[in-house]
PDB file of N, CA and C in Angstrom:
ATOM      1  N   MET A   1     100.202  66.045  63.755  1.00 54.00           N
ATOM      2  CA  MET A   1     101.045  64.812  63.094  1.00 54.00           C
ATOM      3  C   MET A   1     100.541  63.706  62.628  1.00 54.00           C
ATOM      4  N   PHE A   2      99.334  62.977  63.722  1.00 54.00           N
ATOM      5  CA  PHE A   2      98.655  62.118  63.968  1.00 54.00           C
ATOM      6  C   PHE A   2      98.359  61.664  62.472  1.00 54.00           C
ATOM      7  N   ARG A   3      97.183  62.602  62.363  1.00 65.00           N
ATOM      8  CA  ARG A   3      95.777  62.806  61.395  1.00 65.00           C
ATOM      9  C   ARG A   3      97.263  63.128  59.906  1.00 65.00           C
ATOM     10  N   ASP A   4      98.753  63.411  60.122  1.00 67.00           N
ATOM     11  CA  ASP A   4      99.305  63.674  59.072  1.00 67.00           C
ATOM     12  C   ASP A   4      99.599  62.023  58.424  1.00 67.00           C
ATOM     13  N   ALA A   5      99.990  61.222  59.993  1.00 66.00           N
ATOM     14  CA  ALA A   5     100.378  59.753  59.242  1.00 66.00           C
ATOM     15  C   ALA A   5      99.704  58.682  59.187  1.00 66.00           C
ATOM     16  N   VAL A   6      97.987  59.682  59.160  1.00 71.00           N
ATOM     17  CA  VAL A   6      96.707  58.392  59.117  1.00 71.00           C
ATOM     18  C   VAL A   6      96.707  58.649  57.688  1.00 71.00           C
ATOM     19  N   ARG A   7      96.874  59.976  57.105  1.00 72.00           N
ATOM     20  CA  ARG A   7      96.199  60.449  55.394  1.00 72.00           C
ATOM     21  C   ARG A   7      97.373  59.889  54.986  1.00 72.00           C
ATOM     22  N   ILE A   8      98.774  59.745  54.634  1.00 70.00           N
ATOM     23  CA  ILE A   8      99.341  58.455  54.272  1.00 70.00           C
ATOM     24  C   ILE A   8      98.873  57.281  53.941  1.00 70.00           C
ATOM     25  N   GLY A   9      98.262  57.000  55.711  1.00 71.00           N
ATOM     26  CA  GLY A   9      97.856  55.178  55.331  1.00 71.00           C
ATOM     27  C   GLY A   9      96.322  55.689  54.810  1.00 71.00           C
ATOM     28  N   GLN A  10      95.742  56.280  54.461  1.00 72.00           N
ATOM     29  CA  GLN A  10      94.528  55.835  53.539  1.00 72.00           C
ATOM     30  C   GLN A  10      95.286  55.652  51.879  1.00 72.00           C
ATOM     31  N   MET A  11      95.478  57.216  51.413  1.00 71.00           N
ATOM     32  CA  MET A  11      97.012  57.267  50.236  1.00 71.00           C
ATOM     33  C   MET A  11      97.156  55.518  50.152  1.00 71.00           C
ATOM     34  N   VAL A  12      98.102  55.214  50.095  1.00 72.00           N
ATOM     35  CA  VAL A  12      98.760  53.669  50.225  1.00 72.00           C
ATOM     36  C   VAL A  12      97.831  53.190  50.127  1.00 72.00           C
ATOM     37  N   SER A  13      96.421  53.121  50.968  1.00 73.00           N
ATOM     38  CA  SER A  13      95.966  51.872  50.650  1.00 73.00           C
ATOM     39  C   SER A  13      94.745  52.038  49.924  1.00 73.00           C
ATOM     40  N   LEU A  14      94.519  53.088  49.623  1.00 67.00           N
ATOM     41  CA  LEU A  14      93.565  53.283  47.905  1.00 67.00           C
ATOM     42  C   LEU A  14      95.146  53.359  46.590  1.00 67.00           C
ATOM     43  N   ALA A  15      96.079  53.166  46.967  1.00 69.00           N
ATOM     44  CA  ALA A  15      97.862  53.292  45.576  1.00 69.00           C
ATOM     45  C   ALA A  15      97.390  51.656  44.771  1.00 69.00           C
ATOM     46  N   GLY A  16      96.921  50.954  46.252  1.00 69.00           N
ATOM     47  CA  GLY A  16      97.002  49.652  46.321  1.00 69.00           C
ATOM     48  C   GLY A  16      98.461  48.611  47.080  1.00 69.00           C
ATOM     49  N   GLU A  17      98.141  47.382  47.122  1.00 69.00           N
ATOM     50  CA  GLU A  17      99.424  46.613  47.766  1.00 69.00           C
ATOM     51  C   GLU A  17     100.947  47.049  47.422  1.00 69.00           C
ATOM     52  N   GLY A  18     100.914  47.439  46.155  1.00 67.00           N
ATOM     53  CA  GLY A  18     102.886  47.488  45.348  1.00 67.00           C
ATOM     54  C   GLY A  18     102.744  48.670  46.577  1.00 67.00           C
ATOM     55  N   ALA A  19     102.412  49.709  46.978  1.00 66.00           N
ATOM     56  CA  ALA A  19     102.787  51.445  47.420  1.00 66.00           C
ATOM     57  C   ALA A  19     102.680  50.920  49.141  1.00 66.00           C
ATOM     58  N   ALA A  20     102.039  50.233  49.661  1.00 64.00           N
ATOM     59  CA  ALA A  20     102.906  49.688  51.280  1.00 64.00           C
ATOM     60  C   ALA A  20     103.837  49.556  50.602  1.00 64.00           C
ATOM     61  N   ASN A  21     105.262  49.269  50.245  1.00 69.00           N
ATOM     62  CA  ASN A  21     106.329  49.441  50.134  1.00 69.00           C
ATOM     63  C   ASN A  21     107.869  49.684  49.776  1.00 69.00           C
ATOM     64  N   HIS A  22     106.433  50.513  49.303  1.00 70.00           N
ATOM     65  CA  HIS A  22     107.237  52.064  48.189  1.00 70.00           C
ATOM     66  C   HIS A  22     108.713  52.602  49.378  1.00 70.00           C
ATOM     67  N   PRO A  23     109.596  53.096  49.247  1.00 75.00           N
ATOM     68  CA  PRO A  23     110.573  53.241  49.566  1.00 75.00           C
ATOM     69  C   PRO A  23     110.525  54.658  50.768  1.00 75.00           C
ATOM     70  N   LEU A  24     109.574  55.668  49.110  1.00 76.00           N
ATOM     71  CA  LEU A  24     109.677  57.094  49.595  1.00 76.00           C
ATOM     72  C   LEU A  24     107.691  56.302  51.414  1.00 76.00           C
ATOM     73  N   VAL A  25     107.375  55.886  50.758  1.00 73.00           N
ATOM     74  CA  VAL A  25     106.399  55.532  52.077  1.00 73.00           C
ATOM     75  C   VAL A  25     107.166  55.488  52.781  1.00 73.00           C
ATOM     76  N   ASN A  26     107.667  54.162  53.312  1.00 75.00           N
ATOM     77  CA  ASN A  26     108.163  54.014  54.671  1.00 75.00           C
ATOM     78  C   ASN A  26     109.298  55.102  54.690  1.00 75.00           C
ATOM     79  N   GLN A  27     109.710  56.106  54.622  1.00 78.00           N
ATOM     80  CA  GLN A  27     110.501  57.193  54.618  1.00 78.00           C
ATOM     81  C   GLN A  27     109.574  57.480  54.989  1.00 78.00           C
ATOM     82  N   ALA A  28     108.478  58.222  54.793  1.00 76.00           N
ATOM     83  CA  ALA A  28     107.725  59.004  55.115  1.00 76.00           C
ATOM     84  C   ALA A  28     107.268  58.798  56.355  1.00 76.00           C
ATOM     85  N   LEU A  29     106.870  57.779  56.460  1.00 76.00           N
ATOM     86  CA  LEU A  29     106.626  56.756  58.178  1.00 76.00           C
ATOM     87  C   LEU A  29     107.332  57.641  59.340  1.00 76.00           C
ATOM     88  N   ALA A  30     108.400  56.927  58.330  1.00 79.00           N
ATOM     89  CA  ALA A  30     109.887  57.104  59.697  1.00 79.00           C
ATOM     90  C   ALA A  30     110.146  58.101  59.921  1.00 79.00           C
ATOM     91  N   CYS A  31     109.714  60.058  59.269  1.00 81.00           N
ATOM     92  CA  CYS A  31     109.842  60.729  59.500  1.00 81.00           C
ATOM     93  C   CYS A  31     108.662  60.472  60.874  1.00 81.00           C
ATOM     94  N   PHE A  32     107.472  59.941  60.439  1.00 80.00           N
ATOM     95  CA  PHE A  32     106.626  60.409  61.562  1.00 80.00           C
ATOM     96  C   PHE A  32     107.013  59.706  63.090  1.00 80.00           C
ATOM     97  N   ASP A  33     107.645  58.762  62.730  1.00 82.00           N
ATOM     98  CA  ASP A  33     107.815  57.628  63.991  1.00 82.00           C
ATOM     99  C   ASP A  33     109.654  58.349  65.323  1.00 82.00           C
ATOM    100  N   ARG A  34     109.723  58.726  64.098  1.00 85.00           N
ATOM    101  CA  ARG A  34     111.367  59.653  64.634  1.00 85.00           C
ATOM    102  C   ARG A  34     110.999  61.170  65.668  1.00 85.00           C
ATOM    103  N   ALA A  35     109.690  62.044  64.681  1.00 86.00           N
ATOM    104  CA  ALA A  35     108.751  62.991  65.354  1.00 86.00           C
ATOM    105  C   ALA A  35     108.283  62.586  66.809  1.00 86.00           C
ATOM    106  N   SER A  36     107.599  61.596  66.728  1.00 85.00           N
ATOM    107  CA  SER A  36     106.828  61.013  68.297  1.00 85.00           C
ATOM    108  C   SER A  36     108.367  60.351  68.724  1.00 85.00           C
ATOM    109  N   ALA A  37     109.468  60.213  68.602  1.00 88.00           N
ATOM    110  CA  ALA A  37     110.628  59.875  69.793  1.00 88.00           C
ATOM    111  C   ALA A  37     110.813  60.816  70.256  1.00 88.00           C
ATOM    112  N   ILE A  38     110.828  61.750  69.875  1.00 92.00           N
ATOM    113  CA  ILE A  38     111.499  62.785  70.263  1.00 92.00           C
ATOM    114  C   ILE A  38     110.598  63.978  70.641  1.00 92.00           C
ATOM    115  N   ARG A  39     109.120  63.808  70.172  1.00 90.00           N
ATOM    116  CA  ARG A  39     108.800  64.510  71.670  1.00 90.00           C
ATOM    117  C   ARG A  39     107.725  63.791  72.658  1.00 90.00           C
ATOM    118  N   LEU A  40     108.338  62.715  72.574  1.00 90.00           N
ATOM    119  CA  LEU A  40     107.765  62.112  73.487  1.00 90.00           C
ATOM    120  C   LEU A  40     109.327  62.089  74.878  1.00 90.00           C
ATOM    121  N   ALA A  41     110.709  62.234  73.911  1.00 92.00           N
ATOM    122  CA  ALA A  41     111.651  62.299  75.114  1.00 92.00           C
ATOM    123  C   ALA A  41     111.513  63.839  75.425  1.00 92.00           C
ATOM    124  N   HIS A  42     111.488  64.539  74.551  1.00 93.00           N
ATOM    125  CA  HIS A  42     110.767  65.916  75.272  1.00 93.00           C
ATOM    126  C   HIS A  42     109.906  66.529  76.621  1.00 93.00           C
ATOM    127  N   THR A  43     108.896  65.228  75.925  1.00 92.00           N
ATOM    128  CA  THR A  43     107.477  65.451  77.534  1.00 92.00           C
ATOM    129  C   THR A  43     108.117  64.842  78.570  1.00 92.00           C
ATOM    130  N   ALA A  44     108.963  63.586  78.400  1.00 90.00           N
ATOM    131  CA  ALA A  44     109.433  63.210  79.527  1.00 90.00           C
ATOM    132  C   ALA A  44     110.426  64.300  80.675  1.00 90.00           C
ATOM    133  N   LEU A  45     111.458  64.862  79.675  1.00 91.00           N
ATOM    134  CA  LEU A  45     112.233  65.289  80.283  1.00 91.00           C
ATOM    135  C   LEU A  45     111.714  66.985  80.771  1.00 91.00           C
ATOM    136  N   ASP A  46     109.969  67.183  80.276  1.00 89.00           N
ATOM    137  CA  ASP A  46     110.205  67.870  81.386  1.00 89.00           C
ATOM    138  C   ASP A  46     109.892  67.257  82.347  1.00 89.00           C
ATOM    139  N   MET A  47     109.233  66.427  82.989  1.00 87.00           N
ATOM    140  CA  MET A  47     108.726  65.910  83.781  1.00 87.00           C
ATOM    141  C   MET A  47     109.107  65.272  84.685  1.00 87.00           C
ATOM    142  N   LEU A  48     110.345  65.576  84.671  1.00 85.00           N
ATOM    143  CA  LEU A  48     111.801  65.251  85.785  1.00 85.00           C
ATOM    144  C   LEU A  48     110.914  65.453  86.798  1.00 85.00           C
ATOM    145  N   ALA A  49     111.810  64.659  87.928  1.00 73.00           N
ATOM    146  CA  ALA A  49     111.414  65.854  89.364  1.00 73.00           C
ATOM    147  C   ALA A  49     113.013  67.073  89.357  1.00 73.00           C
ATOM    148  N   THR A  50     112.196  67.549  90.229  1.00 76.00           N
ATOM    149  CA  THR A  50     113.616  68.713  90.429  1.00 76.00           C
ATOM    150  C   THR A  50     114.522  68.110  90.737  1.00 76.00           C
ATOM    151  N   ALA A  51     114.122  67.091  91.804  1.00 73.00           N
ATOM    152  CA  ALA A  51     116.472  66.487  91.799  1.00 73.00           C
ATOM    153  C   ALA A  51     116.306  66.291  90.992  1.00 73.00           C
ATOM    154  N   THR A  52     116.703  66.442  89.677  1.00 82.00           N
ATOM    155  CA  THR A  52     117.678  66.369  88.488  1.00 82.00           C
ATOM    156  C   THR A  52     118.075  67.440  88.735  1.00 82.00           C
ATOM    157  N   PRO A  53     119.581  67.565  88.528  1.00 86.00           N
ATOM    158  CA  PRO A  53     120.308  69.229  88.700  1.00 86.00           C
ATOM    159  C   PRO A  53     119.707  69.735  86.711  1.00 86.00           C
ATOM    160  N   ASP A  54     119.946  70.838  86.572  1.00 87.00           N
ATOM    161  CA  ASP A  54     119.664  71.748  86.233  1.00 87.00           C
ATOM    162  C   ASP A  54     120.860  71.183  85.053  1.00 87.00           C
ATOM    163  N   GLN A  55     121.922  70.850  84.829  1.00 90.00           N
ATOM    164  CA  GLN A  55     123.022  70.839  84.078  1.00 90.00           C
ATOM    165  C   GLN A  55     122.638  69.403  83.063  1.00 90.00           C
ATOM    166  N   LEU A  56     122.220  68.846  83.954  1.00 89.00           N
ATOM    167  CA  LEU A  56     121.498  67.241  83.106  1.00 89.00           C
ATOM    168  C   LEU A  56     120.657  67.506  81.967  1.00 89.00           C
ATOM    169  N   ARG A  57     119.653  68.669  82.925  1.00 89.00           N
ATOM    170  CA  ARG A  57     118.760  68.320  81.845  1.00 89.00           C
ATOM    171  C   ARG A  57     118.895  69.113  80.876  1.00 89.00           C
ATOM    172  N   THR A  58     119.241  70.085  81.024  1.00 92.00           N
ATOM    173  CA  THR A  58     119.515  71.003  79.673  1.00 92.00           C
ATOM    174  C   THR A  58     120.866  70.291  78.778  1.00 92.00           C
ATOM    175  N   MET A  59     121.187  68.940  79.273  1.00 93.00           N
ATOM    176  CA  MET A  59     122.381  68.035  78.486  1.00 93.00           C
ATOM    177  C   MET A  59     120.907  67.787  77.427  1.00 93.00           C
ATOM    178  N   ALA A  60     120.493  66.697  78.416  1.00 94.00           N
ATOM    179  CA  ALA A  60     119.617  66.576  77.589  1.00 94.00           C
ATOM    180  C   ALA A  60     118.753  66.552  77.104  1.00 94.00           C
ATOM    181  N   ASP A  61     117.943  67.475  76.963  1.00 94.00           N
ATOM    182  CA  ASP A  61     117.283  68.257  75.855  1.00 94.00           C
ATOM    183  C   ASP A  61     117.468  68.692  74.316  1.00 94.00           C
ATOM    184  N   ALA A  62     118.894  69.456  75.210  1.00 96.00           N
ATOM    185  CA  ALA A  62     119.818  69.765  73.700  1.00 96.00           C
ATOM    186  C   ALA A  62     120.250  68.489  72.460  1.00 96.00           C
ATOM    187  N   ALA A  63     120.228  67.707  73.791  1.00 96.00           N
ATOM    188  CA  ALA A  63     120.519  65.990  73.069  1.00 96.00           C
ATOM    189  C   ALA A  63     119.395  65.384  71.843  1.00 96.00           C
ATOM    190  N   VAL A  64     118.855  65.940  72.516  1.00 96.00           N
ATOM    191  CA  VAL A  64     117.211  65.122  72.282  1.00 96.00           C
ATOM    192  C   VAL A  64     117.041  66.489  70.549  1.00 96.00           C
ATOM    193  N   SER A  65     117.277  67.932  70.642  1.00 95.00           N
ATOM    194  CA  SER A  65     116.991  68.533  69.575  1.00 95.00           C
ATOM    195  C   SER A  65     117.555  68.561  68.636  1.00 95.00           C
ATOM    196  N   SER A  66     119.128  68.068  69.004  1.00 95.00           N
ATOM    197  CA  SER A  66     119.970  67.806  67.987  1.00 95.00           C
ATOM    198  C   SER A  66     119.695  66.753  67.248  1.00 95.00           C
ATOM    199  N   GLU A  67     119.207  66.192  67.884  1.00 94.00           N
ATOM    200  CA  GLU A  67     118.976  63.980  66.990  1.00 94.00           C
ATOM    201  C   GLU A  67     120.287  63.481  67.554  1.00 94.00           C
ATOM    202  N   ASP A  68     120.943  63.794  68.585  1.00 95.00           N
ATOM    203  CA  ASP A  68     122.394  62.796  69.113  1.00 95.00           C
ATOM    204  C   ASP A  68     121.998  61.607  69.718  1.00 95.00           C
ATOM    205  N   PRO A  69     122.337  60.587  69.519  1.00 95.00           N
ATOM    206  CA  PRO A  69     122.710  59.893  70.062  1.00 95.00           C
ATOM    207  C   PRO A  69     123.170  58.977  71.127  1.00 95.00           C
ATOM    208  N   PRO A  70     124.141  59.177  71.088  1.00 96.00           N
ATOM    209  CA  PRO A  70     125.601  58.662  71.610  1.00 96.00           C
ATOM    210  C   PRO A  70     124.872  59.351  73.182  1.00 96.00           C
ATOM    211  N   THR A  71     125.464  60.767  73.217  1.00 96.00           N
ATOM    212  CA  THR A  71     124.383  62.055  74.450  1.00 96.00           C
ATOM    213  C   THR A  71     123.689  61.958  74.996  1.00 96.00           C
ATOM    214  N   MET A  72     122.659  61.374  73.768  1.00 96.00           N
ATOM    215  CA  MET A  72     120.650  60.676  74.516  1.00 96.00           C
ATOM    216  C   MET A  72     121.140  59.887  75.527  1.00 96.00           C
ATOM    217  N   LEU A  73     121.890  58.710  75.286  1.00 96.00           N
ATOM    218  CA  LEU A  73     122.614  57.484  76.392  1.00 96.00           C
ATOM    219  C   LEU A  73     123.026  57.996  77.311  1.00 96.00           C
ATOM    220  N   ALA A  74     123.827  58.955  76.635  1.00 96.00           N
ATOM    221  CA  ALA A  74     124.444  59.747  77.532  1.00 96.00           C
ATOM    222  C   ALA A  74     124.229  60.463  78.987  1.00 96.00           C
ATOM    223  N   ALA A  75     123.314  61.023  78.660  1.00 94.00           N
ATOM    224  CA  ALA A  75     121.784  61.670  79.187  1.00 94.00           C
ATOM    225  C   ALA A  75     121.462  60.883  80.277  1.00 94.00           C
ATOM    226  N   ALA A  76     120.565  59.949  79.917  1.00 94.00           N
ATOM    227  CA  ALA A  76     119.772  58.971  80.342  1.00 94.00           C
ATOM    228  C   ALA A  76     120.632  57.939  80.993  1.00 94.00           C
ATOM    229  N   ASN A  77     121.455  57.768  81.248  1.00 93.00           N
ATOM    230  CA  ASN A  77     122.816  57.412  82.182  1.00 93.00           C
ATOM    231  C   ASN A  77     122.798  58.009  83.107  1.00 93.00           C
ATOM    232  N   GLU A  78     123.638  59.305  82.925  1.00 92.00           N
ATOM    233  CA  GLU A  78     123.416  59.816  84.484  1.00 92.00           C
ATOM    234  C   GLU A  78     121.714  60.282  85.232  1.00 92.00           C
ATOM    235  N   ILE A  79     120.860  60.296  84.014  1.00 90.00           N
ATOM    236  CA  ILE A  79     119.355  60.595  84.771  1.00 90.00           C
ATOM    237  C   ILE A  79     119.062  59.501  86.140  1.00 90.00           C
ATOM    238  N   ALA A  80     119.767  58.150  85.832  1.00 90.00           N
ATOM    239  CA  ALA A  80     119.126  57.185  85.797  1.00 90.00           C
ATOM    240  C   ALA A  80     120.389  56.852  86.907  1.00 90.00           C
ATOM    241  N   VAL A  81     121.845  56.934  87.420  1.00 88.00           N
ATOM    242  CA  VAL A  81     122.262  57.086  88.700  1.00 88.00           C
ATOM    243  C   VAL A  81     121.552  58.597  89.123  1.00 88.00           C
ATOM    244  N   HIS A  82     121.210  59.668  88.733  1.00 82.00           N
ATOM    245  CA  HIS A  82     120.855  60.976  89.481  1.00 82.00           C
ATOM    246  C   HIS A  82     119.191  61.462  90.712  1.00 82.00           C
ATOM    247  N   ASN A  83     118.129  60.599  89.708  1.00 77.00           N
ATOM    248  CA  ASN A  83     117.349  60.291  90.500  1.00 77.00           C
ATOM    249  C   ASN A  83     116.729  58.576  89.718  1.00 77.00           C
ATOM    250  N   GLN A  84     116.243  58.394  90.683  1.00 73.00           N
ATOM    251  CA  GLN A  84     115.574  57.258  90.596  1.00 73.00           C
ATOM    252  C   GLN A  84     113.946  57.177  90.552  1.00 73.00           C
ATOM    253  N   LEU A  85     113.739  58.159  90.213  1.00 76.00           N
ATOM    254  CA  LEU A  85     112.088  58.581  89.502  1.00 76.00           C
ATOM    255  C   LEU A  85     112.397  59.078  88.513  1.00 76.00           C
ATOM    256  N   GLY A  86     113.314  58.226  87.615  1.00 83.00           N
ATOM    257  CA  GLY A  86     113.297  59.037  86.025  1.00 83.00           C
ATOM    258  C   GLY A  86     113.864  58.465  85.186  1.00 83.00           C
ATOM    259  N   GLY A  87     112.704  57.424  85.706  1.00 87.00           N
ATOM    260  CA  GLY A  87     112.629  56.254  84.988  1.00 87.00           C
ATOM    261  C   GLY A  87     112.134  56.412  83.550  1.00 87.00           C
ATOM    262  N   ASP A  88     110.983  57.366  83.709  1.00 90.00           N
ATOM    263  CA  ASP A  88     110.393  57.575  82.764  1.00 90.00           C
ATOM    264  C   ASP A  88     111.259  58.352  81.418  1.00 90.00           C
ATOM    265  N   ALA A  89     111.979  59.988  81.704  1.00 91.00           N
ATOM    266  CA  ALA A  89     112.853  59.997  80.735  1.00 91.00           C
ATOM    267  C   ALA A  89     113.892  59.239  80.298  1.00 91.00           C
ATOM    268  N   VAL A  90     114.839  57.955  81.051  1.00 92.00           N
ATOM    269  CA  VAL A  90     115.444  57.742  80.427  1.00 92.00           C
ATOM    270  C   VAL A  90     115.308  56.209  79.387  1.00 92.00           C
ATOM    271  N   SER A  91     113.950  55.540  79.883  1.00 93.00           N
ATOM    272  CA  SER A  91     113.215  54.794  78.667  1.00 93.00           C
ATOM    273  C   SER A  91     113.100  56.098  76.959  1.00 93.00           C
ATOM    274  N   ALA A  92     112.299  56.933  77.538  1.00 93.00           N
ATOM    275  CA  ALA A  92     112.191  57.885  76.308  1.00 93.00           C
ATOM    276  C   ALA A  92     113.289  58.552  75.432  1.00 93.00           C
ATOM    277  N   LEU A  93     114.777  59.074  76.511  1.00 95.00           N
ATOM    278  CA  LEU A  93     115.254  58.860  75.635  1.00 95.00           C
ATOM    279  C   LEU A  93     116.395  57.347  75.605  1.00 95.00           C
ATOM    280  N   ALA A  94     116.648  56.682  75.566  1.00 95.00           N
ATOM    281  CA  ALA A  94     116.458  55.064  75.271  1.00 95.00           C
ATOM    282  C   ALA A  94     115.895  55.012  73.655  1.00 95.00           C
ATOM    283  N   ALA A  95     114.310  54.688  74.291  1.00 93.00           N
ATOM    284  CA  ALA A  95     113.567  54.176  72.435  1.00 93.00           C
ATOM    285  C   ALA A  95     113.943  55.779  71.441  1.00 93.00           C
ATOM    286  N   ALA A  96     114.124  56.355  72.273  1.00 94.00           N
ATOM    287  CA  ALA A  96     114.414  56.997  70.840  1.00 94.00           C
ATOM    288  C   ALA A  96     115.610  57.807  70.316  1.00 94.00           C
ATOM    289  N   ALA A  97     116.804  57.345  71.205  1.00 95.00           N
ATOM    290  CA  ALA A  97     117.892  57.294  70.143  1.00 95.00           C
ATOM    291  C   ALA A  97     118.952  55.932  69.843  1.00 95.00           C
ATOM    292  N   PHE A  98     117.698  55.178  70.554  1.00 94.00           N
ATOM    293  CA  PHE A  98     117.720  53.230  68.848  1.00 94.00           C
ATOM    294  C   PHE A  98     117.113  54.057  67.989  1.00 94.00           C
ATOM    295  N   LEU A  99     116.406  54.739  68.072  1.00 90.00           N
ATOM    296  CA  LEU A  99     114.984  54.991  66.988  1.00 90.00           C
ATOM    297  C   LEU A  99     115.866  55.008  66.002  1.00 90.00           C
ATOM    298  N   LEU A 100     116.743  56.847  67.053  1.00 90.00           N
ATOM    299  CA  LEU A 100     117.294  57.452  65.511  1.00 90.00           C
ATOM    300  C   LEU A 100     118.665  56.800  64.572  1.00 90.00           C
ATOM    301  N   GLU A 101     119.714  56.676  65.976  1.00 89.00           N
ATOM    302  CA  GLU A 101     120.584  55.711  65.402  1.00 89.00           C
ATOM    303  C   GLU A 101     119.877  55.110  64.102  1.00 89.00           C
ATOM    304  N   THR A 102     118.641  53.375  64.696  1.00 85.00           N
ATOM    305  CA  THR A 102     118.433  52.616  64.022  1.00 85.00           C
ATOM    306  C   THR A 102     118.263  52.826  62.196  1.00 85.00           C
ATOM    307  N   SER A 103     116.851  54.360  61.948  1.00 78.00           N
ATOM    308  CA  SER A 103     117.094  54.723  61.004  1.00 78.00           C
ATOM    309  C   SER A 103     118.494  55.608  60.084  1.00 78.00           C
ATOM    310  N   ARG A 104     119.056  56.381  60.462  1.00 76.00           N
ATOM    311  CA  ARG A 104     120.567  56.691  60.286  1.00 76.00           C
ATOM    312  C   ARG A 104     121.152  55.025  59.659  1.00 76.00           C
ATOM    313  N   ASN A 105     120.952  53.935  60.650  1.00 70.00           N
ATOM    314  CA  ASN A 105     121.906  52.549  60.191  1.00 70.00           C
ATOM    315  C   ASN A 105     121.308  52.166  58.685  1.00 70.00           C
ATOM    316  N   ALA A 106     120.319  52.514  58.417  1.00 63.00           N
ATOM    317  CA  ALA A 106     119.012  52.128  57.408  1.00 63.00           C
ATOM    318  C   ALA A 106     119.577  53.173  55.969  1.00 63.00           C
ATOM    319  N   GLY A 107     119.814  54.316  56.296  1.00 55.00           N
ATOM    320  CA  GLY A 107     120.434  55.117  55.184  1.00 55.00           C
ATOM    321  C   GLY A 107     119.528  56.601  55.167  1.00 55.00           C
ATOM    322  N   GLU A 108     118.568  56.761  56.283  1.00 50.00           N
ATOM    323  CA  GLU A 108     116.983  57.543  55.813  1.00 50.00           C
ATOM    324  C   GLU A 108     117.251  58.635  56.290  1.00 50.00           C
ATOM    325  N   PRO A 109     117.228  59.650  55.772  1.00 50.00           N
ATOM    326  CA  PRO A 109     117.518  60.965  56.593  1.00 50.00           C
ATOM    327  C   PRO A 109     117.494  61.546  57.444  1.00 50.00           C
ATOM    328  N   ALA A 110     118.176  61.761  58.879  1.00 50.00           N
ATOM    329  CA  ALA A 110     117.756  61.507  60.149  1.00 50.00           C
ATOM    330  C   ALA A 110     116.400  63.609  60.115  1.00 50.00           C
ATOM    331  N   SER A 111     116.032  63.967  59.758  1.00 51.00           N
ATOM    332  CA  SER A 111     114.701  64.455  59.418  1.00 51.00           C
ATOM    333  C   SER A 111     115.587  65.884  60.268  1.00 51.00           C
TER     334      SER A 111
END
């Protein structure tokens, strides 16, 4: 995926200054941002300590898979309450939820 994003950057630079702000380029790069945030959230959830209840882990993972920002934030809050070592997962969930919600509010498809 990183190579694809780099390749898009190379094509845009060859196309000249006007292409950098083209809506399709911005939309393509936003897709890479969303995919990266979702992958980071899944990875952080995989690394949660076993002290986190399985039901909570399942809820958080399902929220990330379905790209559901409100449920991702609710899961982040619950993880913060139940697991003092869950800071990475809380941060990753919150960041992914913010990015997904922001891209939806900007009128971009959520992939």
